[in-house]
Amino acid sequence: MTILLVIEAEATGLSETARRAFGAARQIGSADILVVGTACADTSAQAAKLDGVGKVFVAEGTEAEGLTAEVLAATVMGLSERYDGFAAAADSVGKNFMPRVAALLDVMQVSEIIAVESPTVFTRPVYAGNFRQTVEVPAGEKLVLTVRTSAFEPAALGTASAPIETVPLIVPETGTARFVSESLAGGERPDLATARIIVSGGRALGSKERFEETLRPLAERLNAAIGASRAAVDAGFVGNDLQVGQTGKIVAPDLYIAIGISGAIQHLAGMKDSKVIVAINQDEDAPMVKLADYSLVGDLFELVPELIQALPKSDA
Amino acid sequence: MKILVPIKRVHDAYLRPRLAPDGSGVDLEKAKMSMNPFCEIAVEEAIRLCEAGEASEVLVVSVGPGACQDVLRTALAMGADRAMLIEAPLHVEPLSVAKLLVSIVEREQPDLVITGKQAIDDDSNQTGQMLAALLGWPQATFASNLERKGAEITVTREIDGGLQTVAMALPAVVTTDLRLNEPRYPSLPNVMKARRKPLETLSPDTLGVDIAPRLKVLKTEEPPPRKAGTRVADVAELVDRLQNEARILRAES
């Protein structure tokens, strides 16, 4: 079984998300990588050093701006005959283009796998993570997978470098969305998808200002990423890029501190695989308090500053 | 402009699903079923485009058993003009749904397809993208804003790092994210009126589409439970436990 893993070129080089997705691909069989983007040099050079990678293809150019699904799918299809399967991280890029690849290959995609049981059997969450389903792809059919990267360990980097080969970006003549612009939040806080600690806030924070002034000092003290519930995003406290949940980011940090988040089923779906969960909440019957490993019931506006004071000065 | 809105009937989003005792998967026999929340947003968006004079007709379609008529009637009561039910078993894979929708698109020639980005039961997040690929149409998934500008539509998409804007010539496929709109509740008079709106029933056979599943579901199970948590008395106890029990935070030296 030979898998082609599709990853996005990042300004910061090979991402931890990509390394985790490669870890999943290697559990299935041998794996090559296709790096797609407008500037791929750093990412592809580092990808070539991943332990066990056979070959790295690079599809680079301005046509890849915005990583539109039509271009990515067509470019992957250009390599489709060489591979038994295709995988990508289940991030907003992978979720966008990979089902097109599946449809063009006339196969079903297995979305957001969390475990590789065998090269044709995969486990994935359904019903917002309330259940997990194990599915088998028929023998001889091409695999198309997206990977929930928080469920896999990042692959190690070795010292040898795999060969790098350039392939063309393929832009369909018609039926392609045109990239207009992007407004990326960016920020000085660690990335939500890979942070070791996440401090997350809900509607109980009350306002954009109070969300910021309550959570930021705690996040800074812990060197944590900031997350939010859908209610907090809908209320405009923070941007959509910070939403944790079934339809936002799926995270599994070492420590998840839920502050003023009652714990709607859709939010729990996005964070319940965190190693340790702390809930700080007024309501002792809130689902988040019941789920948490440690719960602290009371007024968050008193407890959070107190917690900041009580934490050791150095990073966790 | 004619808009096609594929909708799915799913286990109610606000109720806890349960596994059937016979191991066959999630128990839907006695469950309360509703329109998939992302599909409701799609219906709402299509109706708003009509109300704004940008579109002239909204056609809703669902794939599933006869009971799906209830979500189609809900969409009609919200303001859709016509409905189609493709009668099929309870579970139809996204690839098959996309193929059925291709045949509806060929019959109806819509300018725009708007559907939910994912169904909250199987969480596949595939159908809209597959439909676009099979038709050779452009797509804009995870839409949080949609504007018509002449022959194009401009869509703002929710992506991991923030927001992305793309423009597409019609015909095109859009899938909805949460913040696109807040769906309306149908009024009682509109519920009454919806009963008289046309609802056509079709079958995969007459459309010439094979809907046999490709994936074999081996089992559906509960995830391993988390161990019971501890209520801590105060901040000091919390920090102590995080340092010395969970060993997540480094103890002060």
JSON list of N, CA and C in Angstrom, two decimals, chain A residues 102-172:
[
{"chain": "A", "resi": 102, "resn": "ALA", "atom": "N", "xyz": [-11.97, 12.16, -3.94]},
{"chain": "A", "resi": 102, "resn": "ALA", "atom": "CA", "xyz": [-12.73, 10.91, -3.79]},
{"chain": "A", "resi": 102, "resn": "ALA", "atom": "C", "xyz": [-13.78, 10.78, -4.90]},
{"chain": "A", "resi": 103, "resn": "ALA", "atom": "N", "xyz": [-14.51, 11.88, -5.14]},
{"chain": "A", "resi": 103, "resn": "ALA", "atom": "CA", "xyz": [-15.57, 11.83, -6.16]},
{"chain": "A", "resi": 103, "resn": "ALA", "atom": "C", "xyz": [-14.97, 11.57, -7.54]},
{"chain": "A", "resi": 104, "resn": "LEU", "atom": "N", "xyz": [-13.84, 12.22, -7.83]},
{"chain": "A", "resi": 104, "resn": "LEU", "atom": "CA", "xyz": [-13.22, 12.04, -9.16]},
{"chain": "A", "resi": 104, "resn": "LEU", "atom": "C", "xyz": [-12.69, 10.62, -9.33]},
{"chain": "A", "resi": 105, "resn": "LEU", "atom": "N", "xyz": [-12.32, 9.97, -8.20]},
{"chain": "A", "resi": 105, "resn": "LEU", "atom": "CA", "xyz": [-11.85, 8.58, -8.25]},
{"chain": "A", "resi": 105, "resn": "LEU", "atom": "C", "xyz": [-13.01, 7.60, -8.12]},
{"chain": "A", "resi": 106, "resn": "ASP", "atom": "N", "xyz": [-14.22, 8.13, -7.91]},
{"chain": "A", "resi": 106, "resn": "ASP", "atom": "CA", "xyz": [-15.41, 7.31, -7.69]},
{"chain": "A", "resi": 106, "resn": "ASP", "atom": "C", "xyz": [-15.25, 6.36, -6.50]},
{"chain": "A", "resi": 107, "resn": "VAL", "atom": "N", "xyz": [-14.74, 6.92, -5.38]},
{"chain": "A", "resi": 107, "resn": "VAL", "atom": "CA", "xyz": [-14.68, 6.14, -4.14]},
{"chain": "A", "resi": 107, "resn": "VAL", "atom": "C", "xyz": [-15.23, 7.00, -3.01]},
{"chain": "A", "resi": 108, "resn": "MET", "atom": "N", "xyz": [-15.58, 6.34, -1.89]},
{"chain": "A", "resi": 108, "resn": "MET", "atom": "CA", "xyz": [-15.99, 7.07, -0.71]},
{"chain": "A", "resi": 108, "resn": "MET", "atom": "C", "xyz": [-14.75, 7.54, 0.04]},
{"chain": "A", "resi": 109, "resn": "GLN", "atom": "N", "xyz": [-14.85, 8.74, 0.61]},
{"chain": "A", "resi": 109, "resn": "GLN", "atom": "CA", "xyz": [-13.79, 9.20, 1.51]},
{"chain": "A", "resi": 109, "resn": "GLN", "atom": "C", "xyz": [-14.08, 8.70, 2.93]},
{"chain": "A", "resi": 110, "resn": "VAL", "atom": "N", "xyz": [-13.04, 8.34, 3.67]},
{"chain": "A", "resi": 110, "resn": "VAL", "atom": "CA", "xyz": [-13.20, 8.08, 5.10]},
{"chain": "A", "resi": 110, "resn": "VAL", "atom": "C", "xyz": [-12.71, 9.35, 5.81]},
{"chain": "A", "resi": 111, "resn": "SER", "atom": "N", "xyz": [-13.63, 10.08, 6.43]},
{"chain": "A", "resi": 111, "resn": "SER", "atom": "CA", "xyz": [-13.31, 11.38, 7.00]},
{"chain": "A", "resi": 111, "resn": "SER", "atom": "C", "xyz": [-12.79, 11.27, 8.42]},
{"chain": "A", "resi": 112, "resn": "GLU", "atom": "N", "xyz": [-11.77, 12.07, 8.74]},
{"chain": "A", "resi": 112, "resn": "GLU", "atom": "CA", "xyz": [-11.29, 12.28, 10.11]},
{"chain": "A", "resi": 112, "resn": "GLU", "atom": "C", "xyz": [-10.97, 10.99, 10.85]},
{"chain": "A", "resi": 113, "resn": "ILE", "atom": "N", "xyz": [-10.11, 10.17, 10.26]},
{"chain": "A", "resi": 113, "resn": "ILE", "atom": "CA", "xyz": [-9.76, 8.93, 10.95]},
{"chain": "A", "resi": 113, "resn": "ILE", "atom": "C", "xyz": [-9.00, 9.23, 12.24]},
{"chain": "A", "resi": 114, "resn": "ILE", "atom": "N", "xyz": [-9.29, 8.45, 13.29]},
{"chain": "A", "resi": 114, "resn": "ILE", "atom": "CA", "xyz": [-8.58, 8.60, 14.56]},
{"chain": "A", "resi": 114, "resn": "ILE", "atom": "C", "xyz": [-7.75, 7.36, 14.87]},
{"chain": "A", "resi": 115, "resn": "ALA", "atom": "N", "xyz": [-7.92, 6.29, 14.08]},
{"chain": "A", "resi": 115, "resn": "ALA", "atom": "CA", "xyz": [-7.08, 5.10, 14.28]},
{"chain": "A", "resi": 115, "resn": "ALA", "atom": "C", "xyz": [-7.02, 4.30, 12.99]},
{"chain": "A", "resi": 116, "resn": "VAL", "atom": "N", "xyz": [-5.85, 3.70, 12.76]},
{"chain": "A", "resi": 116, "resn": "VAL", "atom": "CA", "xyz": [-5.65, 2.80, 11.62]},
{"chain": "A", "resi": 116, "resn": "VAL", "atom": "C", "xyz": [-5.65, 1.39, 12.20]},
{"chain": "A", "resi": 117, "resn": "GLU", "atom": "N", "xyz": [-6.72, 0.62, 11.91]},
{"chain": "A", "resi": 117, "resn": "GLU", "atom": "CA", "xyz": [-6.82, -0.75, 12.46]},
{"chain": "A", "resi": 117, "resn": "GLU", "atom": "C", "xyz": [-6.06, -1.72, 11.56]},
{"chain": "A", "resi": 118, "resn": "SER", "atom": "N", "xyz": [-6.11, -1.45, 10.25]},
{"chain": "A", "resi": 118, "resn": "SER", "atom": "CA", "xyz": [-5.37, -2.23, 9.25]},
{"chain": "A", "resi": 118, "resn": "SER", "atom": "C", "xyz": [-5.30, -1.30, 8.03]},
{"chain": "A", "resi": 119, "resn": "PRO", "atom": "N", "xyz": [-4.55, -1.69, 6.98]},
{"chain": "A", "resi": 119, "resn": "PRO", "atom": "CA", "xyz": [-4.47, -0.78, 5.84]},
{"chain": "A", "resi": 119, "resn": "PRO", "atom": "C", "xyz": [-5.81, -0.49, 5.15]},
{"chain": "A", "resi": 120, "resn": "THR", "atom": "N", "xyz": [-6.86, -1.25, 5.48]},
{"chain": "A", "resi": 120, "resn": "THR", "atom": "CA", "xyz": [-8.16, -0.95, 4.88]},
{"chain": "A", "resi": 120, "resn": "THR", "atom": "C", "xyz": [-9.25, -0.70, 5.92]},
{"chain": "A", "resi": 121, "resn": "VAL", "atom": "N", "xyz": [-8.90, -0.74, 7.21]},
{"chain": "A", "resi": 121, "resn": "VAL", "atom": "CA", "xyz": [-9.91, -0.57, 8.26]},
{"chain": "A", "resi": 121, "resn": "VAL", "atom": "C", "xyz": [-9.53, 0.62, 9.15]},
{"chain": "A", "resi": 122, "resn": "PHE", "atom": "N", "xyz": [-10.49, 1.53, 9.31]},
{"chain": "A", "resi": 122, "resn": "PHE", "atom": "CA", "xyz": [-10.21, 2.78, 10.02]},
{"chain": "A", "resi": 122, "resn": "PHE", "atom": "C", "xyz": [-11.32, 3.08, 11.02]},
{"chain": "A", "resi": 123, "resn": "THR", "atom": "N", "xyz": [-10.94, 3.76, 12.10]},
{"chain": "A", "resi": 123, "resn": "THR", "atom": "CA", "xyz": [-11.93, 4.21, 13.07]},
{"chain": "A", "resi": 123, "resn": "THR", "atom": "C", "xyz": [-12.07, 5.72, 12.98]},
{"chain": "A", "resi": 124, "resn": "ARG", "atom": "N", "xyz": [-13.31, 6.17, 13.05]},
{"chain": "A", "resi": 124, "resn": "ARG", "atom": "CA", "xyz": [-13.57, 7.61, 12.96]},
{"chain": "A", "resi": 124, "resn": "ARG", "atom": "C", "xyz": [-14.72, 7.98, 13.89]},
{"chain": "A", "resi": 125, "resn": "PRO", "atom": "N", "xyz": [-14.72, 9.22, 14.40]},
{"chain": "A", "resi": 125, "resn": "PRO", "atom": "CA", "xyz": [-15.81, 9.64, 15.26]},
{"chain": "A", "resi": 125, "resn": "PRO", "atom": "C", "xyz": [-17.07, 9.97, 14.44]},
{"chain": "A", "resi": 126, "resn": "VAL", "atom": "N", "xyz": [-18.23, 9.66, 15.00]},
{"chain": "A", "resi": 126, "resn": "VAL", "atom": "CA", "xyz": [-19.50, 10.10, 14.40]},
{"chain": "A", "resi": 126, "resn": "VAL", "atom": "C", "xyz": [-20.34, 10.73, 15.50]},
{"chain": "A", "resi": 127, "resn": "TYR", "atom": "N", "xyz": [-21.42, 11.39, 15.12]},
{"chain": "A", "resi": 127, "resn": "TYR", "atom": "CA", "xyz": [-22.31, 12.04, 16.10]},
{"chain": "A", "resi": 127, "resn": "TYR", "atom": "C", "xyz": [-21.51, 12.89, 17.07]},
{"chain": "A", "resi": 128, "resn": "ALA", "atom": "N", "xyz": [-20.73, 13.80, 16.55]},
{"chain": "A", "resi": 128, "resn": "ALA", "atom": "CA", "xyz": [-19.96, 14.75, 17.36]},
{"chain": "A", "resi": 128, "resn": "ALA", "atom": "C", "xyz": [-19.09, 14.04, 18.39]},
{"chain": "A", "resi": 129, "resn": "GLY", "atom": "N", "xyz": [-18.58, 12.87, 18.02]},
{"chain": "A", "resi": 129, "resn": "GLY", "atom": "CA", "xyz": [-17.70, 12.16, 18.93]},
{"chain": "A", "resi": 129, "resn": "GLY", "atom": "C", "xyz": [-18.44, 11.36, 20.00]},
{"chain": "A", "resi": 130, "resn": "ASN", "atom": "N", "xyz": [-19.77, 11.36, 19.95]},
{"chain": "A", "resi": 130, "resn": "ASN", "atom": "CA", "xyz": [-20.52, 10.53, 20.89]},
{"chain": "A", "resi": 130, "resn": "ASN", "atom": "C", "xyz": [-20.25, 9.05, 20.67]},
{"chain": "A", "resi": 131, "resn": "PHE", "atom": "N", "xyz": [-19.95, 8.70, 19.42]},
{"chain": "A", "resi": 131, "resn": "PHE", "atom": "CA", "xyz": [-19.63, 7.32, 19.09]},
{"chain": "A", "resi": 131, "resn": "PHE", "atom": "C", "xyz": [-18.42, 7.27, 18.17]},
{"chain": "A", "resi": 132, "resn": "ARG", "atom": "N", "xyz": [-17.81, 6.09, 18.11]},
{"chain": "A", "resi": 132, "resn": "ARG", "atom": "CA", "xyz": [-16.78, 5.90, 17.10]},
{"chain": "A", "resi": 132, "resn": "ARG", "atom": "C", "xyz": [-17.17, 4.72, 16.23]},
{"chain": "A", "resi": 133, "resn": "GLN", "atom": "N", "xyz": [-16.91, 4.89, 14.95]},
{"chain": "A", "resi": 133, "resn": "GLN", "atom": "CA", "xyz": [-17.34, 3.89, 13.99]},
{"chain": "A", "resi": 133, "resn": "GLN", "atom": "C", "xyz": [-16.11, 3.32, 13.31]},
{"chain": "A", "resi": 134, "resn": "THR", "atom": "N", "xyz": [-16.11, 2.00, 13.12]},
{"chain": "A", "resi": 134, "resn": "THR", "atom": "CA", "xyz": [-15.01, 1.35, 12.42]},
{"chain": "A", "resi": 134, "resn": "THR", "atom": "C", "xyz": [-15.51, 0.91, 11.05]},
{"chain": "A", "resi": 135, "resn": "VAL", "atom": "N", "xyz": [-14.83, 1.36, 10.01]},
{"chain": "A", "resi": 135, "resn": "VAL", "atom": "CA", "xyz": [-15.29, 1.08, 8.65]},
{"chain": "A", "resi": 135, "resn": "VAL", "atom": "C", "xyz": [-14.18, 0.44, 7.83]},
{"chain": "A", "resi": 136, "resn": "GLU", "atom": "N", "xyz": [-14.61, -0.38, 6.88]},
{"chain": "A", "resi": 136, "resn": "GLU", "atom": "CA", "xyz": [-13.66, -1.07, 6.02]},
{"chain": "A", "resi": 136, "resn": "GLU", "atom": "C", "xyz": [-13.84, -0.59, 4.57]},
{"chain": "A", "resi": 137, "resn": "VAL", "atom": "N", "xyz": [-12.72, -0.28, 3.94]},
{"chain": "A", "resi": 137, "resn": "VAL", "atom": "CA", "xyz": [-12.73, 0.08, 2.52]},
{"chain": "A", "resi": 137, "resn": "VAL", "atom": "C", "xyz": [-12.53, -1.22, 1.74]},
{"chain": "A", "resi": 138, "resn": "PRO", "atom": "N", "xyz": [-13.34, -1.47, 0.69]},
{"chain": "A", "resi": 138, "resn": "PRO", "atom": "CA", "xyz": [-13.20, -2.73, -0.04]},
{"chain": "A", "resi": 138, "resn": "PRO", "atom": "C", "xyz": [-11.79, -2.90, -0.62]},
{"chain": "A", "resi": 139, "resn": "ALA", "atom": "N", "xyz": [-11.30, -4.13, -0.58]},
{"chain": "A", "resi": 139, "resn": "ALA", "atom": "CA", "xyz": [-9.97, -4.42, -1.11]},
{"chain": "A", "resi": 139, "resn": "ALA", "atom": "C", "xyz": [-9.90, -3.98, -2.57]},
{"chain": "A", "resi": 140, "resn": "GLY", "atom": "N", "xyz": [-8.77, -3.40, -2.95]},
{"chain": "A", "resi": 140, "resn": "GLY", "atom": "CA", "xyz": [-8.57, -3.01, -4.34]},
{"chain": "A", "resi": 140, "resn": "GLY", "atom": "C", "xyz": [-9.10, -1.63, -4.68]},
{"chain": "A", "resi": 141, "resn": "GLU", "atom": "N", "xyz": [-9.89, -1.01, -3.77]},
{"chain": "A", "resi": 141, "resn": "GLU", "atom": "CA", "xyz": [-10.38, 0.33, -4.03]},
{"chain": "A", "resi": 141, "resn": "GLU", "atom": "C", "xyz": [-9.38, 1.35, -3.47]},
{"chain": "A", "resi": 142, "resn": "LYS", "atom": "N", "xyz": [-9.20, 2.46, -4.19]},
{"chain": "A", "resi": 142, "resn": "LYS", "atom": "CA", "xyz": [-8.26, 3.47, -3.69]},
{"chain": "A", "resi": 142, "resn": "LYS", "atom": "C", "xyz": [-8.76, 4.09, -2.40]},
{"chain": "A", "resi": 143, "resn": "LEU", "atom": "N", "xyz": [-7.82, 4.33, -1.49]},
{"chain": "A", "resi": 143, "resn": "LEU", "atom": "CA", "xyz": [-8.16, 4.95, -0.21]},
{"chain": "A", "resi": 143, "resn": "LEU", "atom": "C", "xyz": [-8.15, 6.46, -0.37]},
{"chain": "A", "resi": 144, "resn": "VAL", "atom": "N", "xyz": [-9.16, 7.12, 0.21]},
{"chain": "A", "resi": 144, "resn": "VAL", "atom": "CA", "xyz": [-9.12, 8.57, 0.33]},
{"chain": "A", "resi": 144, "resn": "VAL", "atom": "C", "xyz": [-9.47, 8.89, 1.78]},
{"chain": "A", "resi": 145, "resn": "LEU", "atom": "N", "xyz": [-8.52, 9.50, 2.47]},
{"chain": "A", "resi": 145, "resn": "LEU", "atom": "CA", "xyz": [-8.68, 9.70, 3.91]},
{"chain": "A", "resi": 145, "resn": "LEU", "atom": "C", "xyz": [-8.37, 11.13, 4.31]},
{"chain": "A", "resi": 146, "resn": "THR", "atom": "N", "xyz": [-9.12, 11.62, 5.31]},
{"chain": "A", "resi": 146, "resn": "THR", "atom": "CA", "xyz": [-8.62, 12.79, 6.04]},
{"chain": "A", "resi": 146, "resn": "THR", "atom": "C", "xyz": [-8.32, 12.32, 7.46]},
{"chain": "A", "resi": 147, "resn": "VAL", "atom": "N", "xyz": [-7.34, 12.97, 8.07]},
{"chain": "A", "resi": 147, "resn": "VAL", "atom": "CA", "xyz": [-6.78, 12.49, 9.33]},
{"chain": "A", "resi": 147, "resn": "VAL", "atom": "C", "xyz": [-7.04, 13.51, 10.43]},
{"chain": "A", "resi": 148, "resn": "ARG", "atom": "N", "xyz": [-7.66, 13.07, 11.52]},
{"chain": "A", "resi": 148, "resn": "ARG", "atom": "CA", "xyz": [-7.74, 13.94, 12.71]},
{"chain": "A", "resi": 148, "resn": "ARG", "atom": "C", "xyz": [-6.39, 13.87, 13.39]},
{"chain": "A", "resi": 149, "resn": "THR", "atom": "N", "xyz": [-5.58, 14.90, 13.16]},
{"chain": "A", "resi": 149, "resn": "THR", "atom": "CA", "xyz": [-4.16, 14.80, 13.51]},
{"chain": "A", "resi": 149, "resn": "THR", "atom": "C", "xyz": [-3.92, 14.73, 15.01]},
{"chain": "A", "resi": 150, "resn": "SER", "atom": "N", "xyz": [-4.87, 15.25, 15.82]},
{"chain": "A", "resi": 150, "resn": "SER", "atom": "CA", "xyz": [-4.64, 15.20, 17.27]},
{"chain": "A", "resi": 150, "resn": "SER", "atom": "C", "xyz": [-4.61, 13.76, 17.79]},
{"chain": "A", "resi": 151, "resn": "ALA", "atom": "N", "xyz": [-5.09, 12.81, 17.00]},
{"chain": "A", "resi": 151, "resn": "ALA", "atom": "CA", "xyz": [-5.14, 11.41, 17.44]},
{"chain": "A", "resi": 151, "resn": "ALA", "atom": "C", "xyz": [-3.86, 10.65, 17.09]},
{"chain": "A", "resi": 152, "resn": "PHE", "atom": "N", "xyz": [-2.92, 11.29, 16.39]},
{"chain": "A", "resi": 152, "resn": "PHE", "atom": "CA", "xyz": [-1.70, 10.59, 15.96]},
{"chain": "A", "resi": 152, "resn": "PHE", "atom": "C", "xyz": [-0.45, 11.33, 16.47]},
{"chain": "A", "resi": 153, "resn": "GLU", "atom": "N", "xyz": [0.60, 10.56, 16.71]},
{"chain": "A", "resi": 153, "resn": "GLU", "atom": "CA", "xyz": [1.87, 11.15, 17.15]},
{"chain": "A", "resi": 153, "resn": "GLU", "atom": "C", "xyz": [2.61, 11.72, 15.94]},
{"chain": "A", "resi": 154, "resn": "PRO", "atom": "N", "xyz": [3.33, 12.82, 16.14]},
{"chain": "A", "resi": 154, "resn": "PRO", "atom": "CA", "xyz": [4.10, 13.37, 15.02]},
{"chain": "A", "resi": 154, "resn": "PRO", "atom": "C", "xyz": [5.24, 12.43, 14.62]},
{"chain": "A", "resi": 155, "resn": "ALA", "atom": "N", "xyz": [5.42, 12.25, 13.30]},
{"chain": "A", "resi": 155, "resn": "ALA", "atom": "CA", "xyz": [6.53, 11.43, 12.81]},
{"chain": "A", "resi": 155, "resn": "ALA", "atom": "C", "xyz": [7.84, 12.16, 13.09]},
{"chain": "A", "resi": 156, "resn": "ALA", "atom": "N", "xyz": [8.88, 11.37, 13.32]},
{"chain": "A", "resi": 156, "resn": "ALA", "atom": "CA", "xyz": [10.19, 11.96, 13.63]},
{"chain": "A", "resi": 156, "resn": "ALA", "atom": "C", "xyz": [10.90, 12.41, 12.35]},
{"chain": "A", "resi": 157, "resn": "LEU", "atom": "N", "xyz": [11.83, 13.34, 12.52]},
{"chain": "A", "resi": 157, "resn": "LEU", "atom": "CA", "xyz": [12.68, 13.76, 11.41]},
{"chain": "A", "resi": 157, "resn": "LEU", "atom": "C", "xyz": [14.00, 12.99, 11.49]},
{"chain": "A", "resi": 158, "resn": "GLY", "atom": "N", "xyz": [14.45, 12.47, 10.34]},
{"chain": "A", "resi": 158, "resn": "GLY", "atom": "CA", "xyz": [15.73, 11.77, 10.31]},
{"chain": "A", "resi": 158, "resn": "GLY", "atom": "C", "xyz": [16.82, 12.66, 9.74]},
{"chain": "A", "resi": 159, "resn": "THR", "atom": "N", "xyz": [17.91, 12.07, 9.36]},
{"chain": "A", "resi": 159, "resn": "THR", "atom": "CA", "xyz": [19.01, 12.87, 8.82]},
{"chain": "A", "resi": 159, "resn": "THR", "atom": "C", "xyz": [19.09, 12.76, 7.31]},
{"chain": "A", "resi": 160, "resn": "ALA", "atom": "N", "xyz": [18.64, 11.62, 6.76]},
{"chain": "A", "resi": 160, "resn": "ALA", "atom": "CA", "xyz": [18.67, 11.44, 5.31]},
{"chain": "A", "resi": 160, "resn": "ALA", "atom": "C", "xyz": [17.61, 12.31, 4.65]},
{"chain": "A", "resi": 161, "resn": "SER", "atom": "N", "xyz": [17.84, 12.67, 3.39]},
{"chain": "A", "resi": 161, "resn": "SER", "atom": "CA", "xyz": [16.86, 13.46, 2.66]},
{"chain": "A", "resi": 161, "resn": "SER", "atom": "C", "xyz": [16.32, 12.67, 1.48]},
{"chain": "A", "resi": 162, "resn": "ALA", "atom": "N", "xyz": [15.00, 12.56, 1.39]},
{"chain": "A", "resi": 162, "resn": "ALA", "atom": "CA", "xyz": [14.37, 11.87, 0.26]},
{"chain": "A", "resi": 162, "resn": "ALA", "atom": "C", "xyz": [14.45, 12.77, -0.97]},
{"chain": "A", "resi": 163, "resn": "PRO", "atom": "N", "xyz": [14.39, 12.18, -2.17]},
{"chain": "A", "resi": 163, "resn": "PRO", "atom": "CA", "xyz": [14.41, 13.01, -3.38]},
{"chain": "A", "resi": 163, "resn": "PRO", "atom": "C", "xyz": [13.20, 13.94, -3.47]},
{"chain": "A", "resi": 164, "resn": "ILE", "atom": "N", "xyz": [13.44, 15.12, -4.03]},
{"chain": "A", "resi": 164, "resn": "ILE", "atom": "CA", "xyz": [12.36, 16.11, -4.22]},
{"chain": "A", "resi": 164, "resn": "ILE", "atom": "C", "xyz": [12.16, 16.30, -5.72]},
{"chain": "A", "resi": 165, "resn": "GLU", "atom": "N", "xyz": [10.91, 16.23, -6.16]},
{"chain": "A", "resi": 165, "resn": "GLU", "atom": "CA", "xyz": [10.61, 16.35, -7.60]},
{"chain": "A", "resi": 165, "resn": "GLU", "atom": "C", "xyz": [9.49, 17.37, -7.80]},
{"chain": "A", "resi": 166, "resn": "THR", "atom": "N", "xyz": [9.66, 18.22, -8.78]},
{"chain": "A", "resi": 166, "resn": "THR", "atom": "CA", "xyz": [8.64, 19.23, -9.05]},
{"chain": "A", "resi": 166, "resn": "THR", "atom": "C", "xyz": [7.57, 18.65, -9.97]},
{"chain": "A", "resi": 167, "resn": "VAL", "atom": "N", "xyz": [6.29, 18.92, -9.64]},
{"chain": "A", "resi": 167, "resn": "VAL", "atom": "CA", "xyz": [5.19, 18.54, -10.52]},
{"chain": "A", "resi": 167, "resn": "VAL", "atom": "C", "xyz": [4.35, 19.79, -10.79]},
{"chain": "A", "resi": 168, "resn": "PRO", "atom": "N", "xyz": [3.62, 19.80, -11.91]},
{"chain": "A", "resi": 168, "resn": "PRO", "atom": "CA", "xyz": [2.86, 21.02, -12.22]},
{"chain": "A", "resi": 168, "resn": "PRO", "atom": "C", "xyz": [1.61, 21.16, -11.36]},
{"chain": "A", "resi": 169, "resn": "LEU", "atom": "N", "xyz": [1.26, 22.40, -11.05]},
{"chain": "A", "resi": 169, "resn": "LEU", "atom": "CA", "xyz": [-0.06, 22.69, -10.48]},
{"chain": "A", "resi": 169, "resn": "LEU", "atom": "C", "xyz": [-1.04, 22.63, -11.63]},
{"chain": "A", "resi": 170, "resn": "ILE", "atom": "N", "xyz": [-2.12, 21.93, -11.43]},
{"chain": "A", "resi": 170, "resn": "ILE", "atom": "CA", "xyz": [-3.10, 21.80, -12.52]},
{"chain": "A", "resi": 170, "resn": "ILE", "atom": "C", "xyz": [-4.33, 22.65, -12.19]},
{"chain": "A", "resi": 171, "resn": "VAL", "atom": "N", "xyz": [-4.63, 23.59, -13.07]},
{"chain": "A", "resi": 171, "resn": "VAL", "atom": "CA", "xyz": [-5.79, 24.47, -12.87]},
{"chain": "A", "resi": 171, "resn": "VAL", "atom": "C", "xyz": [-6.85, 24.08, -13.91]},
{"chain": "A", "resi": 172, "resn": "PRO", "atom": "N", "xyz": [-8.00, 23.57, -13.47]},
{"chain": "A", "resi": 172, "resn": "PRO", "atom": "CA", "xyz": [-9.05, 23.22, -14.45]},
{"chain": "A", "resi": 172, "resn": "PRO", "atom": "C", "xyz": [-9.43, 24.46, -15.27]}
]
